[in-house]
mmCIF file with all atom_site columns, C-alpha atoms in Angstrom:
data_model
loop_
_atom_site.group_PDB
_atom_site.id
_atom_site.type_symbol
_atom_site.label_atom_id
_atom_site.label_alt_id
_atom_site.label_comp_id
_atom_site.label_asym_id
_atom_site.label_entity_id
_atom_site.label_seq_id
_atom_site.pdbx_PDB_ins_code
_atom_site.Cartn_x
_atom_site.Cartn_y
_atom_site.Cartn_z
_atom_site.occupancy
_atom_site.B_iso_or_equiv
_atom_site.pdbx_formal_charge
_atom_site.auth_seq_id
_atom_site.auth_comp_id
_atom_site.auth_asym_id
_atom_site.auth_atom_id
_atom_site.pdbx_PDB_model_num
ATOM 1   C CA . MET U 1 1   ? -6.840  -5.367  -7.734  1.00 98.00 ? 253 MET U CA 1
ATOM 2   C CA . ILE U 1 2   ? -10.177 -7.141  -7.953  1.00 98.00 ? 254 ILE U CA 1
ATOM 3   C CA . HIS U 1 3   ? -10.515 -10.554 -9.574  1.00 98.00 ? 255 HIS U CA 1
ATOM 4   C CA . PRO U 1 4   ? -10.923 -10.211 -13.363 1.00 98.00 ? 256 PRO U CA 1
ATOM 5   C CA . HIS U 1 5   ? -14.058 -12.386 -13.466 1.00 98.00 ? 257 HIS U CA 1
ATOM 6   C CA . THR U 1 6   ? -16.162 -9.620  -11.934 1.00 98.00 ? 258 THR U CA 1
ATOM 7   C CA . GLU U 1 7   ? -18.230 -6.686  -13.138 1.00 98.00 ? 259 GLU U CA 1
ATOM 8   C CA . LEU U 1 8   ? -19.949 -3.637  -11.678 1.00 98.00 ? 260 LEU U CA 1
ATOM 9   C CA . ARG U 1 9   ? -23.758 -3.622  -11.669 1.00 98.00 ? 261 ARG U CA 1
ATOM 10  C CA . PHE U 1 10  ? -26.341 -1.177  -10.383 1.00 98.00 ? 262 PHE U CA 1
ATOM 11  C CA . ILE U 1 11  ? -28.514 -2.850  -7.735  1.00 96.00 ? 263 ILE U CA 1
ATOM 12  C CA . ASN U 1 12  ? -31.015 -0.241  -6.564  1.00 95.00 ? 264 ASN U CA 1
ATOM 13  C CA . ASP U 1 13  ? -31.221 3.285   -5.168  1.00 93.00 ? 265 ASP U CA 1
ATOM 14  C CA . GLN U 1 14  ? -30.674 2.107   -1.595  1.00 90.00 ? 266 GLN U CA 1
ATOM 15  C CA . MET U 1 15  ? -27.568 -0.026  -2.204  1.00 90.00 ? 267 MET U CA 1
ATOM 16  C CA . GLY U 1 16  ? -26.209 1.644   -5.307  1.00 94.00 ? 268 GLY U CA 1
ATOM 17  C CA . PHE U 1 17  ? -23.648 -0.468  -7.151  1.00 97.00 ? 269 PHE U CA 1
ATOM 18  C CA . GLY U 1 18  ? -22.154 -3.852  -6.374  1.00 98.00 ? 270 GLY U CA 1
ATOM 19  C CA . VAL U 1 19  ? -19.538 -6.225  -7.720  1.00 98.00 ? 271 VAL U CA 1
ATOM 20  C CA . PHE U 1 20  ? -20.794 -9.458  -9.305  1.00 98.00 ? 272 PHE U CA 1
ATOM 21  C CA . ALA U 1 21  ? -19.072 -12.631 -10.459 1.00 98.00 ? 273 ALA U CA 1
ATOM 22  C CA . THR U 1 22  ? -19.115 -13.200 -14.208 1.00 98.00 ? 274 THR U CA 1
ATOM 23  C CA . GLN U 1 23  ? -17.770 -16.752 -13.889 1.00 98.00 ? 275 GLN U CA 1
ATOM 24  C CA . PHE U 1 24  ? -17.612 -19.391 -11.174 1.00 98.00 ? 276 PHE U CA 1
ATOM 25  C CA . ILE U 1 25  ? -15.099 -18.396 -8.471  1.00 98.00 ? 277 ILE U CA 1
ATOM 26  C CA . PRO U 1 26  ? -14.285 -21.345 -6.208  1.00 98.00 ? 278 PRO U CA 1
ATOM 27  C CA . LYS U 1 27  ? -13.611 -21.226 -2.483  1.00 98.00 ? 279 LYS U CA 1
ATOM 28  C CA . GLY U 1 28  ? -9.958  -20.421 -1.847  1.00 98.00 ? 280 GLY U CA 1
ATOM 29  C CA . THR U 1 29  ? -9.648  -17.961 -4.736  1.00 98.00 ? 281 THR U CA 1
ATOM 30  C CA . ILE U 1 30  ? -7.946  -14.661 -3.977  1.00 98.00 ? 282 ILE U CA 1
ATOM 31  C CA . ILE U 1 31  ? -10.604 -12.184 -5.079  1.00 98.00 ? 283 ILE U CA 1
ATOM 32  C CA . TRP U 1 32  ? -8.780  -8.947  -4.239  1.00 98.00 ? 284 TRP U CA 1
ATOM 33  C CA . ALA U 1 33  ? -5.158  -8.068  -3.505  1.00 98.00 ? 285 ALA U CA 1
ATOM 34  C CA . LEU U 1 34  ? -3.498  -4.801  -2.609  1.00 98.00 ? 286 LEU U CA 1
ATOM 35  C CA . ASP U 1 35  ? -1.393  -3.570  -5.507  1.00 97.00 ? 287 ASP U CA 1
ATOM 36  C CA . GLU U 1 36  ? 0.755   -0.594  -6.411  1.00 97.00 ? 288 GLU U CA 1
ATOM 37  C CA . LEU U 1 37  ? -2.138  1.344   -7.959  1.00 97.00 ? 289 LEU U CA 1
ATOM 38  C CA . ASP U 1 38  ? -4.196  1.392   -4.747  1.00 98.00 ? 290 ASP U CA 1
ATOM 39  C CA . GLN U 1 39  ? -3.825  4.697   -2.918  1.00 97.00 ? 291 GLN U CA 1
ATOM 40  C CA . ILE U 1 40  ? -2.643  4.588   0.701   1.00 97.00 ? 292 ILE U CA 1
ATOM 41  C CA . LEU U 1 41  ? -3.458  7.910   2.349   1.00 97.00 ? 293 LEU U CA 1
ATOM 42  C CA . GLU U 1 42  ? -2.349  9.224   5.710   1.00 96.00 ? 294 GLU U CA 1
ATOM 43  C CA . ALA U 1 43  ? -5.262  9.995   8.029   1.00 92.00 ? 295 ALA U CA 1
ATOM 44  C CA . ASP U 1 44  ? -4.451  13.719  8.051   1.00 94.00 ? 296 ASP U CA 1
ATOM 45  C CA . TYR U 1 45  ? -4.713  13.798  4.248   1.00 95.00 ? 297 TYR U CA 1
ATOM 46  C CA . LEU U 1 46  ? -8.441  14.272  4.721   1.00 92.00 ? 298 LEU U CA 1
ATOM 47  C CA . ASP U 1 47  ? -7.683  17.652  6.324   1.00 92.00 ? 299 ASP U CA 1
ATOM 48  C CA . THR U 1 48  ? -6.130  18.820  3.053   1.00 95.00 ? 300 THR U CA 1
ATOM 49  C CA . VAL U 1 49  ? -9.059  18.100  0.743   1.00 95.00 ? 301 VAL U CA 1
ATOM 50  C CA . ASP U 1 50  ? -12.521 19.617  0.469   1.00 95.00 ? 302 ASP U CA 1
ATOM 51  C CA . LYS U 1 51  ? -15.439 18.103  2.360   1.00 94.00 ? 303 LYS U CA 1
ATOM 52  C CA . ASN U 1 52  ? -16.888 16.260  -0.653  1.00 95.00 ? 304 ASN U CA 1
ATOM 53  C CA . LYS U 1 53  ? -13.588 14.529  -1.451  1.00 95.00 ? 305 LYS U CA 1
ATOM 54  C CA . GLY U 1 54  ? -13.149 13.657  2.214   1.00 94.00 ? 306 GLY U CA 1
ATOM 55  C CA . GLU U 1 55  ? -16.599 12.068  2.361   1.00 94.00 ? 307 GLU U CA 1
ATOM 56  C CA . LEU U 1 56  ? -15.881 10.041  -0.780  1.00 95.00 ? 308 LEU U CA 1
ATOM 57  C CA . ILE U 1 57  ? -12.631 8.768   0.731   1.00 95.00 ? 309 ILE U CA 1
ATOM 58  C CA . LYS U 1 58  ? -14.464 7.770   3.916   1.00 93.00 ? 310 LYS U CA 1
ATOM 59  C CA . LYS U 1 59  ? -17.171 6.034   1.881   1.00 93.00 ? 311 LYS U CA 1
ATOM 60  C CA . TYR U 1 60  ? -14.956 4.088   -0.504  1.00 95.00 ? 312 TYR U CA 1
ATOM 61  C CA . ALA U 1 61  ? -11.749 3.489   1.470   1.00 96.00 ? 313 ALA U CA 1
ATOM 62  C CA . TYR U 1 62  ? -11.002 1.159   4.341   1.00 96.00 ? 314 TYR U CA 1
ATOM 63  C CA . ARG U 1 63  ? -8.473  1.720   7.114   1.00 96.00 ? 315 ARG U CA 1
ATOM 64  C CA . ASN U 1 64  ? -5.504  -0.521  7.644   1.00 97.00 ? 316 ASN U CA 1
ATOM 65  C CA . GLN U 1 65  ? -3.944  -1.395  10.994  1.00 96.00 ? 317 GLN U CA 1
ATOM 66  C CA . ASP U 1 66  ? -1.906  1.827   10.900  1.00 96.00 ? 318 ASP U CA 1
ATOM 67  C CA . GLY U 1 67  ? -5.008  3.977   10.497  1.00 96.00 ? 319 GLY U CA 1
ATOM 68  C CA . LYS U 1 68  ? -4.190  4.849   6.895   1.00 97.00 ? 320 LYS U CA 1
ATOM 69  C CA . PHE U 1 69  ? -6.983  5.002   4.346   1.00 97.00 ? 321 PHE U CA 1
ATOM 70  C CA . VAL U 1 70  ? -6.643  2.491   1.510   1.00 98.00 ? 322 VAL U CA 1
ATOM 71  C CA . LEU U 1 71  ? -8.570  3.554   -1.578  1.00 97.00 ? 323 LEU U CA 1
ATOM 72  C CA . CYS U 1 72  ? -8.902  0.845   -4.219  1.00 97.00 ? 324 CYS U CA 1
ATOM 73  C CA . TRP U 1 73  ? -8.326  2.054   -7.758  1.00 97.00 ? 325 TRP U CA 1
ATOM 74  C CA . ASP U 1 74  ? -10.730 -0.404  -9.376  1.00 97.00 ? 326 ASP U CA 1
ATOM 75  C CA . LEU U 1 75  ? -14.039 -2.151  -8.621  1.00 97.00 ? 327 LEU U CA 1
ATOM 76  C CA . GLY U 1 76  ? -12.804 -3.289  -5.212  1.00 97.00 ? 328 GLY U CA 1
ATOM 77  C CA . LYS U 1 77  ? -14.211 -0.136  -3.655  1.00 97.00 ? 329 LYS U CA 1
ATOM 78  C CA . TYR U 1 78  ? -17.737 -1.152  -4.668  1.00 97.00 ? 330 TYR U CA 1
ATOM 79  C CA . VAL U 1 79  ? -17.863 -4.479  -2.811  1.00 98.00 ? 331 VAL U CA 1
ATOM 80  C CA . ASN U 1 80  ? -20.882 -4.314  -0.506  1.00 97.00 ? 332 ASN U CA 1
ATOM 81  C CA . HIS U 1 81  ? -21.364 -5.523  3.049   1.00 96.00 ? 333 HIS U CA 1
ATOM 82  C CA . SER U 1 82  ? -23.126 -8.690  4.120   1.00 97.00 ? 334 SER U CA 1
ATOM 83  C CA . PHE U 1 83  ? -23.289 -10.453 7.473   1.00 97.00 ? 335 PHE U CA 1
ATOM 84  C CA . HIS U 1 84  ? -23.135 -13.633 5.359   1.00 97.00 ? 336 HIS U CA 1
ATOM 85  C CA . ALA U 1 85  ? -20.161 -12.435 3.315   1.00 98.00 ? 337 ALA U CA 1
ATOM 86  C CA . ASN U 1 86  ? -18.657 -14.746 0.715   1.00 98.00 ? 338 ASN U CA 1
ATOM 87  C CA . CYS U 1 87  ? -15.269 -12.981 0.853   1.00 98.00 ? 339 CYS U CA 1
ATOM 88  C CA . MET U 1 88  ? -13.050 -12.275 3.836   1.00 98.00 ? 340 MET U CA 1
ATOM 89  C CA . GLY U 1 89  ? -10.010 -10.129 4.462   1.00 97.00 ? 341 GLY U CA 1
ATOM 90  C CA . THR U 1 90  ? -6.788  -11.624 5.774   1.00 98.00 ? 342 THR U CA 1
ATOM 91  C CA . ALA U 1 91  ? -3.657  -10.450 7.556   1.00 97.00 ? 343 ALA U CA 1
ATOM 92  C CA . TYR U 1 92  ? -1.867  -10.813 4.202   1.00 98.00 ? 344 TYR U CA 1
ATOM 93  C CA . GLU U 1 93  ? -3.246  -7.833  2.268   1.00 97.00 ? 345 GLU U CA 1
ATOM 94  C CA . PHE U 1 94  ? -5.698  -9.845  0.199   1.00 98.00 ? 346 PHE U CA 1
ATOM 95  C CA . GLU U 1 95  ? -9.260  -11.075 0.393   1.00 98.00 ? 347 GLU U CA 1
ATOM 96  C CA . ILE U 1 96  ? -10.238 -14.654 -0.259  1.00 98.00 ? 348 ILE U CA 1
ATOM 97  C CA . ALA U 1 97  ? -13.445 -16.399 -1.293  1.00 98.00 ? 349 ALA U CA 1
ATOM 98  C CA . ILE U 1 98  ? -14.594 -18.270 1.829   1.00 98.00 ? 350 ILE U CA 1
ATOM 99  C CA . ARG U 1 99  ? -17.138 -20.260 -0.164  1.00 98.00 ? 351 ARG U CA 1
ATOM 100 C CA . ASP U 1 100 ? -17.909 -20.913 -3.807  1.00 98.00 ? 352 ASP U CA 1
ATOM 101 C CA . ILE U 1 101 ? -19.247 -17.857 -5.641  1.00 98.00 ? 353 ILE U CA 1
ATOM 102 C CA . TYR U 1 102 ? -21.468 -18.489 -8.651  1.00 98.00 ? 354 TYR U CA 1
ATOM 103 C CA . PRO U 1 103 ? -21.901 -16.486 -11.881 1.00 98.00 ? 355 PRO U CA 1
ATOM 104 C CA . GLY U 1 104 ? -24.262 -13.586 -11.255 1.00 98.00 ? 356 GLY U CA 1
ATOM 105 C CA . GLU U 1 105 ? -23.715 -13.674 -7.473  1.00 98.00 ? 357 GLU U CA 1
ATOM 106 C CA . GLN U 1 106 ? -22.635 -10.526 -5.691  1.00 98.00 ? 358 GLN U CA 1
ATOM 107 C CA . LEU U 1 107 ? -19.236 -10.498 -3.976  1.00 98.00 ? 359 LEU U CA 1
ATOM 108 C CA . THR U 1 108 ? -19.621 -9.308  -0.380  1.00 98.00 ? 360 THR U CA 1
ATOM 109 C CA . ASP U 1 109 ? -17.459 -8.474  2.636   1.00 97.00 ? 361 ASP U CA 1
ATOM 110 C CA . ASP U 1 110 ? -18.249 -8.096  6.298   1.00 97.00 ? 362 ASP U CA 1
ATOM 111 C CA . TYR U 1 111 ? -17.497 -4.414  6.861   1.00 97.00 ? 363 TYR U CA 1
ATOM 112 C CA . GLY U 1 112 ? -16.578 -5.324  10.436  1.00 96.00 ? 364 GLY U CA 1
ATOM 113 C CA . THR U 1 113 ? -13.124 -6.177  9.041   1.00 97.00 ? 365 THR U CA 1
ATOM 114 C CA . LEU U 1 114 ? -12.582 -2.701  7.556   1.00 96.00 ? 366 LEU U CA 1
ATOM 115 C CA . ASN U 1 115 ? -11.922 -0.539  10.649  1.00 96.00 ? 367 ASN U CA 1
ATOM 116 C CA . ILE U 1 116 ? -14.928 1.654   9.976   1.00 93.00 ? 368 ILE U CA 1
ATOM 117 C CA . GLU U 1 117 ? -15.121 5.022   11.706  1.00 91.00 ? 369 GLU U CA 1
ATOM 118 C CA . GLU U 1 118 ? -18.525 4.727   13.367  1.00 91.00 ? 370 GLU U CA 1
ATOM 119 C CA . PRO U 1 119 ? -21.344 2.171   13.634  1.00 94.00 ? 371 PRO U CA 1
ATOM 120 C CA . PHE U 1 120 ? -22.865 1.330   10.265  1.00 89.00 ? 372 PHE U CA 1
ATOM 121 C CA . GLU U 1 121 ? -26.560 0.438   10.015  1.00 91.00 ? 373 GLU U CA 1
ATOM 122 C CA . CYS U 1 122 ? -27.166 -2.385  7.573   1.00 90.00 ? 374 CYS U CA 1
ATOM 123 C CA . ILE U 1 123 ? -29.997 -3.698  5.488   1.00 87.00 ? 375 ILE U CA 1
ATOM 124 C CA . SER U 1 124 ? -31.586 -6.499  7.507   1.00 87.00 ? 376 SER U CA 1
ATOM 125 C CA . GLU U 1 125 ? -30.603 -10.047 6.593   1.00 91.00 ? 377 GLU U CA 1
ATOM 126 C CA . GLU U 1 126 ? -32.137 -13.331 7.618   1.00 92.00 ? 378 GLU U CA 1
ATOM 127 C CA . GLY U 1 127 ? -30.087 -15.684 9.743   1.00 91.00 ? 379 GLY U CA 1
ATOM 128 C CA . THR U 1 128 ? -28.257 -13.114 11.839  1.00 91.00 ? 380 THR U CA 1
ATOM 129 C CA . GLU U 1 129 ? -28.988 -11.094 14.946  1.00 90.00 ? 381 GLU U CA 1
ATOM 130 C CA . ARG U 1 130 ? -26.537 -8.413  13.832  1.00 92.00 ? 382 ARG U CA 1
ATOM 131 C CA . SER U 1 131 ? -28.020 -5.231  12.407  1.00 92.00 ? 383 SER U CA 1
ATOM 132 C CA . LEU U 1 132 ? -25.083 -2.860  12.903  1.00 95.00 ? 384 LEU U CA 1
ATOM 133 C CA . VAL U 1 133 ? -21.400 -3.046  12.041  1.00 96.00 ? 385 VAL U CA 1
ATOM 134 C CA . TYR U 1 134 ? -19.198 -1.621  14.793  1.00 96.00 ? 386 TYR U CA 1
ATOM 135 C CA . PRO U 1 135 ? -15.645 -0.245  14.652  1.00 95.00 ? 387 PRO U CA 1
ATOM 136 C CA . ASP U 1 136 ? -14.497 -2.953  17.098  1.00 96.00 ? 388 ASP U CA 1
ATOM 137 C CA . ASP U 1 137 ? -16.120 -5.942  15.342  1.00 97.00 ? 389 ASP U CA 1
ATOM 138 C CA . LEU U 1 138 ? -12.647 -7.297  14.532  1.00 97.00 ? 390 LEU U CA 1
ATOM 139 C CA . LEU U 1 139 ? -12.082 -7.789  18.259  1.00 97.00 ? 391 LEU U CA 1
ATOM 140 C CA . THR U 1 140 ? -15.430 -9.528  18.654  1.00 97.00 ? 392 THR U CA 1
ATOM 141 C CA . TYR U 1 141 ? -15.539 -11.856 15.645  1.00 97.00 ? 393 TYR U CA 1
ATOM 142 C CA . TYR U 1 142 ? -11.892 -12.490 14.731  1.00 98.00 ? 394 TYR U CA 1
ATOM 143 C CA . GLU U 1 143 ? -11.916 -16.120 15.887  1.00 98.00 ? 395 GLU U CA 1
ATOM 144 C CA . LYS U 1 144 ? -14.869 -16.977 13.630  1.00 97.00 ? 396 LYS U CA 1
ATOM 145 C CA . TRP U 1 145 ? -13.351 -15.043 10.730  1.00 98.00 ? 397 TRP U CA 1
ATOM 146 C CA . ASP U 1 146 ? -9.946  -16.703 11.229  1.00 98.00 ? 398 ASP U CA 1
ATOM 147 C CA . GLN U 1 147 ? -11.594 -20.102 10.905  1.00 98.00 ? 399 GLN U CA 1
ATOM 148 C CA . GLN U 1 148 ? -13.290 -19.046 7.676   1.00 98.00 ? 400 GLN U CA 1
ATOM 149 C CA . VAL U 1 149 ? -9.984  -17.768 6.279   1.00 98.00 ? 401 VAL U CA 1
ATOM 150 C CA . LEU U 1 150 ? -8.123  -20.911 7.324   1.00 98.00 ? 402 LEU U CA 1
ATOM 151 C CA . SER U 1 151 ? -10.780 -23.109 5.725   1.00 98.00 ? 403 SER U CA 1
ATOM 152 C CA . ALA U 1 152 ? -10.446 -21.138 2.480   1.00 98.00 ? 404 ALA U CA 1
ATOM 153 C CA . LEU U 1 153 ? -6.631  -21.115 2.517   1.00 98.00 ? 405 LEU U CA 1
ATOM 154 C CA . GLN U 1 154 ? -6.641  -24.908 2.539   1.00 97.00 ? 406 GLN U CA 1
ATOM 155 C CA . HIS U 1 155 ? -7.811  -24.655 -1.093  1.00 98.00 ? 407 HIS U CA 1
ATOM 156 C CA . VAL U 1 156 ? -5.533  -21.827 -2.178  1.00 98.00 ? 408 VAL U CA 1
ATOM 157 C CA . HIS U 1 157 ? -3.207  -24.090 -4.218  1.00 97.00 ? 409 HIS U CA 1
ATOM 158 C CA . ASP U 1 158 ? -6.016  -26.215 -5.633  1.00 97.00 ? 410 ASP U CA 1
ATOM 159 C CA . VAL U 1 159 ? -7.801  -23.488 -7.579  1.00 98.00 ? 411 VAL U CA 1
ATOM 160 C CA . GLU U 1 160 ? -6.801  -21.169 -10.387 1.00 97.00 ? 412 GLU U CA 1
ATOM 161 C CA . GLN U 1 161 ? -5.315  -17.972 -8.956  1.00 98.00 ? 413 GLN U CA 1
ATOM 162 C CA . GLN U 1 162 ? -5.421  -14.863 -11.138 1.00 97.00 ? 414 GLN U CA 1
ATOM 163 C CA . LEU U 1 163 ? -3.999  -12.604 -8.426  1.00 98.00 ? 415 LEU U CA 1
ATOM 164 C CA . PHE U 1 164 ? -1.436  -14.740 -6.586  1.00 98.00 ? 416 PHE U CA 1
ATOM 165 C CA . HIS U 1 165 ? 1.398   -12.810 -8.257  1.00 98.00 ? 417 HIS U CA 1
ATOM 166 C CA . LEU U 1 166 ? 0.345   -9.789  -6.171  1.00 98.00 ? 418 LEU U CA 1
ATOM 167 C CA . VAL U 1 167 ? 0.880   -11.540 -2.833  1.00 98.00 ? 419 VAL U CA 1
ATOM 168 C CA . ARG U 1 168 ? 3.932   -10.111 -1.084  1.00 97.00 ? 420 ARG U CA 1
ATOM 169 C CA . PRO U 1 169 ? 6.867   -12.564 -0.840  1.00 97.00 ? 421 PRO U CA 1
ATOM 170 C CA . GLU U 1 170 ? 7.022   -12.361 2.958   1.00 97.00 ? 422 GLU U CA 1
ATOM 171 C CA . PHE U 1 171 ? 3.513   -13.847 3.177   1.00 97.00 ? 423 PHE U CA 1
ATOM 172 C CA . ILE U 1 172 ? 4.053   -16.887 0.944   1.00 97.00 ? 424 ILE U CA 1
ATOM 173 C CA . GLU U 1 173 ? 5.484   -19.234 3.587   1.00 97.00 ? 425 GLU U CA 1
ATOM 174 C CA . LYS U 1 174 ? 2.643   -18.425 5.994   1.00 97.00 ? 426 LYS U CA 1
ATOM 175 C CA . ILE U 1 175 ? 0.064   -19.053 3.276   1.00 97.00 ? 427 ILE U CA 1
ATOM 176 C CA . ASN U 1 176 ? 1.710   -22.384 2.440   1.00 97.00 ? 428 ASN U CA 1
ATOM 177 C CA . THR U 1 177 ? 1.664   -23.363 6.127   1.00 97.00 ? 429 THR U CA 1
ATOM 178 C CA . ALA U 1 178 ? -2.023  -22.534 6.373   1.00 97.00 ? 430 ALA U CA 1
ATOM 179 C CA . ALA U 1 179 ? -2.742  -24.529 3.215   1.00 96.00 ? 431 ALA U CA 1
ATOM 180 C CA . THR U 1 180 ? -0.760  -27.645 4.109   1.00 96.00 ? 432 THR U CA 1
ATOM 181 C CA . GLU U 1 181 ? -0.715  -27.761 7.916   1.00 96.00 ? 433 GLU U CA 1
ATOM 182 C CA . GLN U 1 182 ? -4.020  -26.011 8.705   1.00 94.00 ? 434 GLN U CA 1
ATOM 183 C CA . LEU U 1 183 ? -2.199  -23.473 10.883  1.00 95.00 ? 435 LEU U CA 1
ATOM 184 C CA . LEU U 1 184 ? -2.976  -19.771 10.523  1.00 96.00 ? 436 LEU U CA 1
ATOM 185 C CA . GLY U 1 185 ? 0.138   -17.812 11.398  1.00 94.00 ? 437 GLY U CA 1
ATOM 186 C CA . ASP U 1 186 ? -1.531  -14.415 11.623  1.00 97.00 ? 438 ASP U CA 1
ATOM 187 C CA . SER U 1 187 ? -5.019  -13.644 12.835  1.00 98.00 ? 439 SER U CA 1
ATOM 188 C CA . ILE U 1 188 ? -7.199  -11.163 11.007  1.00 97.00 ? 440 ILE U CA 1
ATOM 189 C CA . LYS U 1 189 ? -7.160  -9.401  14.380  1.00 97.00 ? 441 LYS U CA 1
ATOM 190 C CA . THR U 1 190 ? -3.705  -8.061  13.448  1.00 97.00 ? 442 THR U CA 1
ATOM 191 C CA . ILE U 1 191 ? -5.331  -5.682  10.938  1.00 97.00 ? 443 ILE U CA 1
ATOM 192 C CA . TYR U 1 192 ? -7.355  -3.996  13.714  1.00 97.00 ? 444 TYR U CA 1
ATOM 193 C CA . TYR U 1 193 ? -6.718  -0.253  13.954  1.00 97.00 ? 445 TYR U CA 1
ATOM 194 C CA . ASN U 1 194 ? -6.577  0.733   17.596  1.00 94.00 ? 446 ASN U CA 1
ATOM 195 C CA . ARG U 1 195 ? -7.679  4.357   17.771  1.00 90.00 ? 447 ARG U CA 1
ATOM 196 C CA . ASN U 1 196 ? -6.743  4.583   21.448  1.00 85.00 ? 448 ASN U CA 1
ATOM 197 C CA . ILE U 1 197 ? -2.988  4.322   20.940  1.00 77.00 ? 449 ILE U CA 1
#
């Protein structure tokens, strides 16, 4: 489920739609959490649907560490990529704002965290040498991303949380440890899908 203070807007023909903040969302806010309405599809499910449906699943779903496709039921599937993302995935089945997000600002992810199928060419952005997202980016950038997540989790109990009720009970103690002791129990690297196994 995406944070309620968001809305879908058309950007342009190249990017299509994006998700934008309608109110201030402070750093440390859970902006998306897996819930019971999200569809979790086995990889071979794509063999059972027509080509158009399969392409839509590939476009709008991400893959978890088990190689399953996770298709968000709401606006979460429209969050666009940025190399300067303001949201980051975690090992705890939610995404968190890694910096303050202001009203009218687009929510963005780094698609390198999503176990994409093949390299993804991106719109150029200033301040980065990256121009492609690769399937193995989680193995390359996890240390940087872990630090961003840890920095955000330090604020998780200091800000209003609309989605905290969706966090699975087995993750709560680890989140509390990250918030109070600045120790991240699980790296984002744990959500990497290894296609070679």
